[in-house]
């Protein structure tokens, strides 16, 4: 924030919010009916396309409870896919050992043995899928980042292919924000990508929803390849727009943080239930009885349908 509290023009979070709010939704009421939010991710059914975020180190904000466990339990109650971020095996193991379907996102550590060790551990402890957040390779001084004392490093297609080949679990590349990286993710054998700017790590980053249609088009013919999105999703309407532009499922992070930190599992259940209800309402208003009917034709931007050529 600058002195007058206005966001900097380079702030990808503000740019993303503005883009999300510039997209409008077209009504289609005749013949419409109530909707189902059921979806299938990597062959498993979930009750909603909203997913938990890959969070970490939440003890910095909530010292009395294990907030990562709190949201994991909310994922179970709501039938959602859970995600977790950076953490040593003992911390993440506690979550995996609940048996709740969880994607573990591993950091792009310079210590590659650590990556392989976390892959093997997660598979043994029943992870649903694995990932690596490529958007945390660089710090903001142009060097490889040091995250909680751990050095990160560059990740080549060959490195990523080696991680993919080290596990039977689906592997997701998190932090893709270009067609180039999406195609490289396909090349390395990943089963999916999460289109994200990781809460605005890169200044002037393209809003995920702006580039999502091009990415989805580029990977459309890759069988079983899933495209997820996160970054600034804060309502059922934001989820609707994400699905309409091609996402299979949508991560919600900071928007549920106040509820998580104040009221734990109950707070998250209440927050996500509200978003589910808003999504279901919008599906009713737009004549979409199922998630697959949410199409780009329902969105408008700058006074015209987004799907118009
Ligand atoms: C406190 C916090 C911790 C995070 N830790 C991780 C992490 O360890 N690994 C990761 O891939 N992303 C991490 N993220 C990024 C989120 O997974 C997500 O990509 C980002 O916050 C954008 O989504 P949002 O706008 O819904 O919060 C973290 C975000 C926050 C706010």
mmCIF file of C-alpha atoms and ligand atoms in Angstrom:
data_model
loop_
_atom_site.group_PDB
_atom_site.id
_atom_site.type_symbol
_atom_site.label_atom_id
_atom_site.label_comp_id
_atom_site.label_asym_id
_atom_site.label_seq_id
_atom_site.Cartn_x
_atom_site.Cartn_y
_atom_site.Cartn_z
ATOM 1 C CA UNK A 1 0.000 0.000 0.000
ATOM 2 C CA UNK A 2 1.220 3.526 -0.744
ATOM 3 C CA UNK A 3 0.999 6.379 1.775
ATOM 4 C CA UNK A 4 -2.633 7.217 1.044
ATOM 5 C CA UNK A 5 -3.542 3.523 1.388
ATOM 6 C CA UNK A 6 -4.364 3.204 -2.329
ATOM 7 C CA UNK A 7 -3.063 -0.018 -3.912
ATOM 8 C CA UNK A 8 0.037 0.418 -6.095
ATOM 9 C CA UNK A 9 -0.732 0.287 -9.851
ATOM 10 C CA UNK A 10 1.552 -2.773 -10.030
ATOM 11 C CA UNK A 11 -0.442 -4.713 -7.389
ATOM 12 C CA UNK A 12 -1.654 -7.874 -9.108
ATOM 13 C CA UNK A 13 -4.298 -8.365 -6.403
ATOM 14 C CA UNK A 14 -5.942 -5.026 -7.182
ATOM 15 C CA UNK A 15 -5.637 -5.595 -10.948
ATOM 16 C CA UNK A 16 -7.236 -9.022 -10.519
ATOM 17 C CA UNK A 17 -10.102 -7.688 -8.381
ATOM 18 C CA UNK A 18 -10.855 -5.023 -10.953
ATOM 19 C CA UNK A 19 -10.859 -7.603 -13.759
ATOM 20 C CA UNK A 20 -13.152 -10.006 -11.865
ATOM 21 C CA UNK A 21 -15.618 -7.200 -11.151
ATOM 22 C CA UNK A 22 -15.647 -6.069 -14.786
ATOM 23 C CA UNK A 23 -17.213 -9.396 -15.840
ATOM 24 C CA UNK A 24 -21.036 -9.500 -15.803
ATOM 25 C CA UNK A 25 -23.461 -12.443 -15.938
ATOM 26 C CA UNK A 26 -26.367 -12.930 -18.378
ATOM 27 C CA UNK A 27 -29.750 -14.217 -17.043
ATOM 28 C CA UNK A 28 -31.512 -17.208 -18.672
ATOM 29 C CA UNK A 29 -34.562 -17.972 -16.530
ATOM 30 C CA UNK A 30 -37.127 -19.731 -18.715
ATOM 31 C CA UNK A 31 -36.831 -23.546 -18.312
ATOM 32 C CA UNK A 32 -34.269 -23.047 -15.509
ATOM 33 C CA UNK A 33 -34.224 -25.309 -12.435
ATOM 34 C CA UNK A 34 -32.266 -25.722 -9.204
ATOM 35 C CA UNK A 35 -28.649 -26.747 -9.736
ATOM 36 C CA UNK A 36 -26.240 -29.439 -8.546
ATOM 37 C CA UNK A 37 -22.704 -28.442 -7.503
ATOM 38 C CA UNK A 38 -21.365 -31.974 -7.764
ATOM 39 C CA UNK A 39 -18.085 -32.382 -9.628
ATOM 40 C CA UNK A 40 -15.401 -34.961 -10.335
ATOM 41 C CA UNK A 41 -11.682 -34.287 -9.968
ATOM 42 C CA UNK A 42 -9.136 -36.910 -11.069
ATOM 43 C CA UNK A 43 -11.950 -39.479 -11.020
ATOM 44 C CA UNK A 44 -13.236 -38.696 -7.514
ATOM 45 C CA UNK A 45 -16.560 -37.000 -6.765
ATOM 46 C CA UNK A 46 -16.755 -33.830 -4.663
ATOM 47 C CA UNK A 47 -19.803 -31.856 -3.484
ATOM 48 C CA UNK A 48 -18.567 -28.491 -4.748
ATOM 49 C CA UNK A 49 -16.051 -27.063 -7.248
ATOM 50 C CA UNK A 50 -14.696 -24.840 -4.458
ATOM 51 C CA UNK A 51 -11.414 -26.158 -3.034
ATOM 52 C CA UNK A 52 -9.441 -25.308 0.088
ATOM 53 C CA UNK A 53 -6.263 -23.252 -0.468
ATOM 54 C CA UNK A 54 -2.680 -24.523 -0.274
ATOM 55 C CA UNK A 55 -1.894 -22.609 2.912
ATOM 56 C CA UNK A 56 1.042 -22.963 5.306
ATOM 57 C CA UNK A 57 2.500 -21.511 8.528
ATOM 58 C CA UNK A 58 -0.881 -20.411 9.832
ATOM 59 C CA UNK A 59 0.464 -20.520 13.428
ATOM 60 C CA UNK A 60 1.777 -17.029 12.666
ATOM 61 C CA UNK A 61 -1.840 -15.793 12.619
ATOM 62 C CA UNK A 62 -3.594 -18.262 14.961
ATOM 63 C CA UNK A 63 -1.440 -19.469 17.842
ATOM 64 C CA UNK A 64 -4.107 -21.295 19.839
ATOM 65 C CA UNK A 65 -5.305 -23.766 17.230
ATOM 66 C CA UNK A 66 -3.966 -25.710 14.256
ATOM 67 C CA UNK A 67 -5.734 -23.622 11.602
ATOM 68 C CA UNK A 68 -4.557 -25.914 8.774
ATOM 69 C CA UNK A 69 -6.267 -28.807 10.522
ATOM 70 C CA UNK A 70 -9.333 -26.599 11.116
ATOM 71 C CA UNK A 71 -9.835 -25.963 7.404
ATOM 72 C CA UNK A 72 -9.008 -29.582 6.559
ATOM 73 C CA UNK A 73 -11.889 -30.687 8.803
ATOM 74 C CA UNK A 74 -14.145 -28.129 7.095
ATOM 75 C CA UNK A 75 -13.195 -29.681 3.734
ATOM 76 C CA UNK A 76 -14.407 -33.043 5.025
ATOM 77 C CA UNK A 77 -17.682 -31.616 6.334
ATOM 78 C CA UNK A 78 -18.391 -29.899 3.001
ATOM 79 C CA UNK A 79 -17.177 -32.687 0.701
ATOM 80 C CA UNK A 80 -14.445 -30.463 -0.757
ATOM 81 C CA UNK A 81 -10.974 -31.212 -2.095
ATOM 82 C CA UNK A 82 -8.408 -30.061 0.470
ATOM 83 C CA UNK A 83 -4.986 -28.529 -0.340
ATOM 84 C CA UNK A 84 -1.953 -27.825 1.854
ATOM 85 C CA UNK A 85 1.248 -25.908 1.197
ATOM 86 C CA UNK A 86 4.811 -25.811 2.546
ATOM 87 C CA UNK A 87 5.537 -27.887 5.640
ATOM 88 C CA UNK A 88 7.775 -30.575 7.012
ATOM 89 C CA UNK A 89 6.550 -34.163 6.823
ATOM 90 C CA UNK A 90 5.496 -34.323 10.489
ATOM 91 C CA UNK A 91 3.172 -31.304 10.116
ATOM 92 C CA UNK A 92 1.698 -32.306 6.773
ATOM 93 C CA UNK A 93 1.596 -35.979 7.826
ATOM 94 C CA UNK A 94 -0.869 -35.123 10.594
ATOM 95 C CA UNK A 95 -3.241 -33.757 7.955
ATOM 96 C CA UNK A 96 -2.713 -36.585 5.476
ATOM 97 C CA UNK A 97 -3.281 -39.150 8.228
ATOM 98 C CA UNK A 98 -6.864 -37.865 8.709
ATOM 99 C CA UNK A 99 -7.635 -39.602 5.390
ATOM 100 C CA UNK A 100 -9.243 -36.402 4.075
ATOM 101 C CA UNK A 101 -8.535 -36.042 0.343
ATOM 102 C CA UNK A 102 -5.639 -33.575 0.222
ATOM 103 C CA UNK A 103 -3.350 -32.208 -2.481
ATOM 104 C CA UNK A 104 0.101 -31.475 -1.051
ATOM 105 C CA UNK A 105 1.970 -28.648 -2.773
ATOM 106 C CA UNK A 106 5.733 -28.998 -2.312
ATOM 107 C CA UNK A 107 8.071 -26.007 -2.585
ATOM 108 C CA UNK A 108 10.621 -25.676 -5.428
ATOM 109 C CA UNK A 109 13.436 -26.468 -2.965
ATOM 110 C CA UNK A 110 17.071 -26.244 -4.078
ATOM 111 C CA UNK A 111 17.460 -29.493 -2.152
ATOM 112 C CA UNK A 112 15.897 -31.845 -4.695
ATOM 113 C CA UNK A 113 16.279 -34.844 -2.385
ATOM 114 C CA UNK A 114 13.858 -33.074 -0.071
ATOM 115 C CA UNK A 115 11.315 -32.845 -2.892
ATOM 116 C CA UNK A 116 11.637 -36.575 -3.635
ATOM 117 C CA UNK A 117 11.437 -37.370 0.076
ATOM 118 C CA UNK A 118 8.224 -35.325 0.461
ATOM 119 C CA UNK A 119 6.752 -36.995 -2.618
ATOM 120 C CA UNK A 120 7.431 -40.494 -1.245
ATOM 121 C CA UNK A 121 6.184 -39.564 2.241
ATOM 122 C CA UNK A 122 2.954 -38.043 0.891
ATOM 123 C CA UNK A 123 2.233 -41.069 -1.265
ATOM 124 C CA UNK A 124 2.792 -43.395 1.704
ATOM 125 C CA UNK A 125 0.486 -41.259 3.853
ATOM 126 C CA UNK A 126 -2.399 -41.317 1.378
ATOM 127 C CA UNK A 127 -2.219 -37.921 -0.353
ATOM 128 C CA UNK A 128 -4.834 -37.425 -3.074
ATOM 129 C CA UNK A 129 -2.410 -35.620 -5.402
ATOM 130 C CA UNK A 130 0.856 -33.674 -5.340
ATOM 131 C CA UNK A 131 1.985 -30.336 -6.681
ATOM 132 C CA UNK A 132 4.863 -27.877 -6.852
ATOM 133 C CA UNK A 133 4.448 -24.085 -6.751
ATOM 134 C CA UNK A 134 6.698 -22.781 -9.515
ATOM 135 C CA UNK A 135 5.661 -19.215 -8.710
ATOM 136 C CA UNK A 136 7.759 -19.273 -5.541
ATOM 137 C CA UNK A 137 11.131 -19.797 -7.218
ATOM 138 C CA UNK A 138 12.145 -16.120 -7.136
ATOM 139 C CA UNK A 139 12.185 -13.648 -4.270
ATOM 140 C CA UNK A 140 11.689 -9.934 -4.839
ATOM 141 C CA UNK A 141 15.421 -9.194 -5.158
ATOM 142 C CA UNK A 142 15.811 -11.155 -8.412
ATOM 143 C CA UNK A 143 17.545 -14.057 -6.660
ATOM 144 C CA UNK A 144 16.176 -17.496 -5.836
ATOM 145 C CA UNK A 145 13.911 -17.068 -2.828
ATOM 146 C CA UNK A 146 14.693 -18.202 0.691
ATOM 147 C CA UNK A 147 11.430 -19.260 2.342
ATOM 148 C CA UNK A 148 11.492 -19.863 6.104
ATOM 149 C CA UNK A 149 15.245 -20.475 5.832
ATOM 150 C CA UNK A 150 14.997 -22.857 2.859
ATOM 151 C CA UNK A 151 16.611 -22.000 -0.480
ATOM 152 C CA UNK A 152 14.487 -22.385 -3.636
ATOM 153 C CA UNK A 153 15.861 -22.896 -7.142
ATOM 154 C CA UNK A 154 15.026 -23.032 -10.851
ATOM 155 C CA UNK A 155 12.902 -25.929 -12.057
ATOM 156 C CA UNK A 156 13.375 -27.213 -15.591
ATOM 157 C CA UNK A 157 10.968 -29.390 -17.577
ATOM 158 C CA UNK A 158 13.331 -32.313 -16.857
ATOM 159 C CA UNK A 159 13.233 -31.619 -13.094
ATOM 160 C CA UNK A 160 9.448 -31.480 -13.134
ATOM 161 C CA UNK A 161 9.252 -34.649 -15.232
ATOM 162 C CA UNK A 162 11.406 -36.434 -12.654
ATOM 163 C CA UNK A 163 8.973 -35.458 -9.840
ATOM 164 C CA UNK A 164 5.983 -36.530 -11.932
ATOM 165 C CA UNK A 165 7.651 -39.874 -12.641
ATOM 166 C CA UNK A 166 8.510 -40.389 -8.966
ATOM 167 C CA UNK A 167 4.857 -40.899 -8.017
ATOM 168 C CA UNK A 168 1.697 -42.698 -9.077
ATOM 169 C CA UNK A 169 -0.352 -39.755 -7.807
ATOM 170 C CA UNK A 170 -1.605 -36.995 -10.113
ATOM 171 C CA UNK A 171 0.905 -34.114 -10.151
ATOM 172 C CA UNK A 172 -0.235 -30.497 -10.488
ATOM 173 C CA UNK A 173 1.966 -27.530 -11.417
ATOM 174 C CA UNK A 174 0.806 -24.590 -9.274
ATOM 175 C CA UNK A 175 1.388 -21.014 -10.336
ATOM 176 C CA UNK A 176 0.967 -21.246 -14.111
ATOM 177 C CA UNK A 177 0.094 -17.922 -15.708
ATOM 178 C CA UNK A 178 0.981 -18.401 -19.372
ATOM 179 C CA UNK A 179 0.199 -20.743 -22.256
ATOM 180 C CA UNK A 180 3.957 -21.415 -22.425
ATOM 181 C CA UNK A 181 4.103 -22.805 -18.877
ATOM 182 C CA UNK A 182 0.828 -24.670 -19.376
ATOM 183 C CA UNK A 183 2.302 -26.479 -22.399
ATOM 184 C CA UNK A 184 5.544 -27.187 -20.516
ATOM 185 C CA UNK A 185 3.429 -28.649 -17.699
ATOM 186 C CA UNK A 186 1.812 -30.981 -20.230
ATOM 187 C CA UNK A 187 5.270 -31.819 -21.619
ATOM 188 C CA UNK A 188 6.567 -32.859 -18.188
ATOM 189 C CA UNK A 189 3.631 -35.225 -17.716
ATOM 190 C CA UNK A 190 1.685 -33.255 -15.090
ATOM 191 C CA UNK A 191 -2.003 -34.159 -14.785
ATOM 192 C CA UNK A 192 -3.076 -30.592 -14.144
ATOM 193 C CA UNK A 193 -2.193 -26.973 -13.443
ATOM 194 C CA UNK A 194 -3.369 -24.347 -11.018
ATOM 195 C CA UNK A 195 -3.575 -20.991 -12.787
ATOM 196 C CA UNK A 196 -2.562 -18.520 -10.086
ATOM 197 C CA UNK A 197 -0.406 -15.521 -9.199
ATOM 198 C CA UNK A 198 0.036 -16.768 -5.611
ATOM 199 C CA UNK A 199 -1.534 -13.667 -4.017
ATOM 200 C CA UNK A 200 0.228 -11.280 -6.342
ATOM 201 C CA UNK A 201 3.861 -12.328 -6.049
ATOM 202 C CA UNK A 202 4.743 -10.817 -9.460
ATOM 203 C CA UNK A 203 3.963 -7.119 -10.054
ATOM 204 C CA UNK A 204 1.594 -6.456 -12.976
ATOM 205 C CA UNK A 205 0.719 -10.176 -13.217
ATOM 206 C CA UNK A 206 -2.077 -10.954 -15.658
ATOM 207 C CA UNK A 207 -5.334 -11.706 -13.789
ATOM 208 C CA UNK A 208 -5.758 -15.502 -13.846
ATOM 209 C CA UNK A 209 -9.234 -15.214 -15.414
ATOM 210 C CA UNK A 210 -7.874 -13.026 -18.232
ATOM 211 C CA UNK A 211 -5.509 -15.758 -19.413
ATOM 212 C CA UNK A 212 -7.580 -18.787 -18.366
ATOM 213 C CA UNK A 213 -9.512 -19.150 -21.679
ATOM 214 C CA UNK A 214 -6.270 -19.183 -23.724
ATOM 215 C CA UNK A 215 -4.705 -21.731 -21.390
ATOM 216 C CA UNK A 216 -7.806 -23.965 -21.472
ATOM 217 C CA UNK A 217 -7.871 -23.789 -25.269
ATOM 218 C CA UNK A 218 -4.169 -24.748 -25.457
ATOM 219 C CA UNK A 219 -4.621 -27.892 -23.311
ATOM 220 C CA UNK A 220 -8.162 -28.779 -24.459
ATOM 221 C CA UNK A 221 -7.146 -31.991 -26.236
ATOM 222 C CA UNK A 222 -4.926 -33.331 -23.454
ATOM 223 C CA UNK A 223 -6.969 -36.189 -22.022
ATOM 224 C CA UNK A 224 -7.698 -36.041 -18.300
ATOM 225 C CA UNK A 225 -5.714 -32.812 -17.837
ATOM 226 C CA UNK A 226 -7.372 -30.565 -15.215
ATOM 227 C CA UNK A 227 -7.136 -26.765 -15.053
ATOM 228 C CA UNK A 228 -7.765 -25.176 -11.665
ATOM 229 C CA UNK A 229 -7.616 -21.502 -10.705
ATOM 230 C CA UNK A 230 -7.145 -19.348 -7.610
ATOM 231 C CA UNK A 231 -6.148 -15.769 -6.657
ATOM 232 C CA UNK A 232 -8.670 -13.309 -5.344
ATOM 233 C CA UNK A 233 -11.721 -15.576 -5.603
ATOM 234 C CA UNK A 234 -13.997 -14.210 -2.902
ATOM 235 C CA UNK A 235 -17.613 -15.065 -3.739
ATOM 236 C CA UNK A 236 -19.882 -17.558 -5.477
ATOM 237 C CA UNK A 237 -20.016 -15.096 -8.381
ATOM 238 C CA UNK A 238 -16.214 -15.194 -8.722
ATOM 239 C CA UNK A 239 -16.406 -19.001 -8.727
ATOM 240 C CA UNK A 240 -19.137 -18.910 -11.407
ATOM 241 C CA UNK A 241 -16.976 -16.667 -13.631
ATOM 242 C CA UNK A 242 -13.949 -18.946 -13.135
ATOM 243 C CA UNK A 243 -15.915 -22.031 -14.146
ATOM 244 C CA UNK A 244 -17.456 -20.236 -17.130
ATOM 245 C CA UNK A 245 -13.965 -19.345 -18.386
ATOM 246 C CA UNK A 246 -12.826 -22.956 -18.199
ATOM 247 C CA UNK A 247 -11.649 -23.848 -14.676
ATOM 248 C CA UNK A 248 -12.575 -27.291 -13.388
ATOM 249 C CA UNK A 249 -12.426 -26.182 -9.754
ATOM 250 C CA UNK A 250 -11.473 -23.065 -7.833
ATOM 251 C CA UNK A 251 -9.282 -22.438 -4.761
ATOM 252 C CA UNK A 252 -10.452 -19.968 -2.137
ATOM 253 C CA UNK A 253 -7.824 -18.749 0.311
ATOM 254 C CA UNK A 254 -7.589 -15.284 1.800
ATOM 255 C CA UNK A 255 -11.348 -14.734 1.462
ATOM 256 C CA UNK A 256 -11.991 -17.331 4.123
ATOM 257 C CA UNK A 257 -9.042 -16.357 6.338
ATOM 258 C CA UNK A 258 -10.977 -14.066 8.767
ATOM 259 C CA UNK A 259 -13.617 -16.791 9.340
ATOM 260 C CA UNK A 260 -10.872 -19.424 9.723
ATOM 261 C CA UNK A 261 -8.832 -17.450 12.221
ATOM 262 C CA UNK A 262 -11.826 -16.365 14.312
ATOM 263 C CA UNK A 263 -14.128 -19.398 14.241
ATOM 264 C CA UNK A 264 -11.986 -22.291 12.957
ATOM 265 C CA UNK A 265 -13.764 -25.163 11.201
ATOM 266 C CA UNK A 266 -17.202 -23.712 11.881
ATOM 267 C CA UNK A 267 -16.198 -20.357 10.401
ATOM 268 C CA UNK A 268 -14.887 -21.963 7.202
ATOM 269 C CA UNK A 269 -17.985 -24.155 6.844
ATOM 270 C CA UNK A 270 -20.190 -21.092 7.153
ATOM 271 C CA UNK A 271 -18.074 -19.020 4.704
ATOM 272 C CA UNK A 272 -17.918 -21.728 2.019
ATOM 273 C CA UNK A 273 -21.605 -22.616 2.482
ATOM 274 C CA UNK A 274 -22.445 -18.984 1.670
ATOM 275 C CA UNK A 275 -20.287 -19.141 -1.472
ATOM 276 C CA UNK A 276 -21.869 -22.460 -2.503
ATOM 277 C CA UNK A 277 -25.319 -20.917 -2.078
ATOM 278 C CA UNK A 278 -24.397 -17.886 -4.169
ATOM 279 C CA UNK A 279 -22.965 -20.136 -6.896
ATOM 280 C CA UNK A 280 -26.105 -22.307 -6.877
ATOM 281 C CA UNK A 281 -28.317 -19.199 -7.035
ATOM 282 C CA UNK A 282 -26.405 -17.859 -10.037
ATOM 283 C CA UNK A 283 -26.672 -21.249 -11.735
ATOM 284 C CA UNK A 284 -30.449 -21.069 -11.230
ATOM 285 C CA UNK A 285 -30.591 -17.562 -12.700
ATOM 286 C CA UNK A 286 -28.526 -18.568 -15.718
ATOM 287 C CA UNK A 287 -30.273 -21.861 -16.516
ATOM 288 C CA UNK A 288 -27.319 -24.062 -15.544
ATOM 289 C CA UNK A 289 -28.509 -27.242 -13.820
ATOM 290 C CA UNK A 290 -24.975 -28.647 -13.626
ATOM 291 C CA UNK A 291 -21.454 -27.198 -13.506
ATOM 292 C CA UNK A 292 -20.679 -28.297 -17.065
ATOM 293 C CA UNK A 293 -23.445 -25.988 -18.330
ATOM 294 C CA UNK A 294 -21.649 -22.883 -17.012
ATOM 295 C CA UNK A 295 -20.251 -21.596 -20.316
ATOM 296 C CA UNK A 296 -18.391 -18.442 -21.451
ATOM 297 C CA UNK A 297 -21.508 -17.442 -23.437
ATOM 298 C CA UNK A 298 -23.054 -16.407 -20.098
ATOM 299 C CA UNK A 299 -20.445 -13.733 -19.406
ATOM 300 C CA UNK A 300 -20.283 -10.145 -20.645
ATOM 301 C CA UNK A 301 -17.440 -7.678 -20.548
ATOM 302 C CA UNK A 302 -17.184 -4.107 -21.830
ATOM 303 C CA UNK A 303 -20.785 -4.155 -23.096
ATOM 304 C CA UNK A 304 -20.552 -7.353 -25.145
ATOM 305 C CA UNK A 305 -20.606 -11.129 -24.670
ATOM 306 C CA UNK A 306 -17.127 -12.451 -23.803
ATOM 307 C CA UNK A 307 -17.550 -15.380 -26.158
ATOM 308 C CA UNK A 308 -18.169 -13.052 -29.140
ATOM 309 C CA UNK A 309 -15.370 -13.063 -31.709
HETATM 310 C C1 LIG B 1 -0.759 -17.501 4.654
HETATM 311 C C2 LIG B 1 -0.572 -18.080 3.285
HETATM 312 C C3 LIG B 1 0.282 -19.163 3.123
HETATM 313 C C4 LIG B 1 0.456 -19.724 1.850
HETATM 314 N N1 LIG B 1 1.307 -20.786 1.704
HETATM 315 C C5 LIG B 1 1.429 -21.370 0.494
HETATM 316 C C6 LIG B 1 2.278 -22.506 0.313
HETATM 317 O O1 LIG B 1 2.959 -22.955 1.224
HETATM 318 N N2 LIG B 1 2.320 -23.086 -0.920
HETATM 319 C C7 LIG B 1 1.595 -22.606 -1.970
HETATM 320 O O2 LIG B 1 1.658 -23.158 -3.057
HETATM 321 N N3 LIG B 1 0.816 -21.507 -1.840
HETATM 322 C C8 LIG B 1 0.716 -20.884 -0.643
HETATM 323 N N4 LIG B 1 -0.079 -19.787 -0.495
HETATM 324 C C9 LIG B 1 -0.773 -19.245 -1.706
HETATM 325 C C10 LIG B 1 -2.205 -19.762 -1.805
HETATM 326 O O3 LIG B 1 -2.227 -21.160 -1.974
HETATM 327 C C11 LIG B 1 -2.951 -19.121 -2.976
HETATM 328 O O4 LIG B 1 -2.329 -19.481 -4.194
HETATM 329 C C12 LIG B 1 -2.965 -17.594 -2.902
HETATM 330 O O5 LIG B 1 -3.209 -17.148 -1.590
HETATM 331 C C13 LIG B 1 -4.008 -17.010 -3.850
HETATM 332 O O6 LIG B 1 -5.311 -17.403 -3.523
HETATM 333 P P1 LIG B 1 -6.276 -16.453 -2.648
HETATM 334 O O7 LIG B 1 -6.316 -15.123 -3.312
HETATM 335 O O8 LIG B 1 -7.603 -17.147 -2.656
HETATM 336 O O9 LIG B 1 -5.695 -16.356 -1.274
HETATM 337 C C14 LIG B 1 -0.241 -19.190 0.748
HETATM 338 C C15 LIG B 1 -1.083 -18.083 0.915
HETATM 339 C C16 LIG B 1 -1.245 -17.530 2.177
HETATM 340 C C17 LIG B 1 -2.167 -16.338 2.318
#
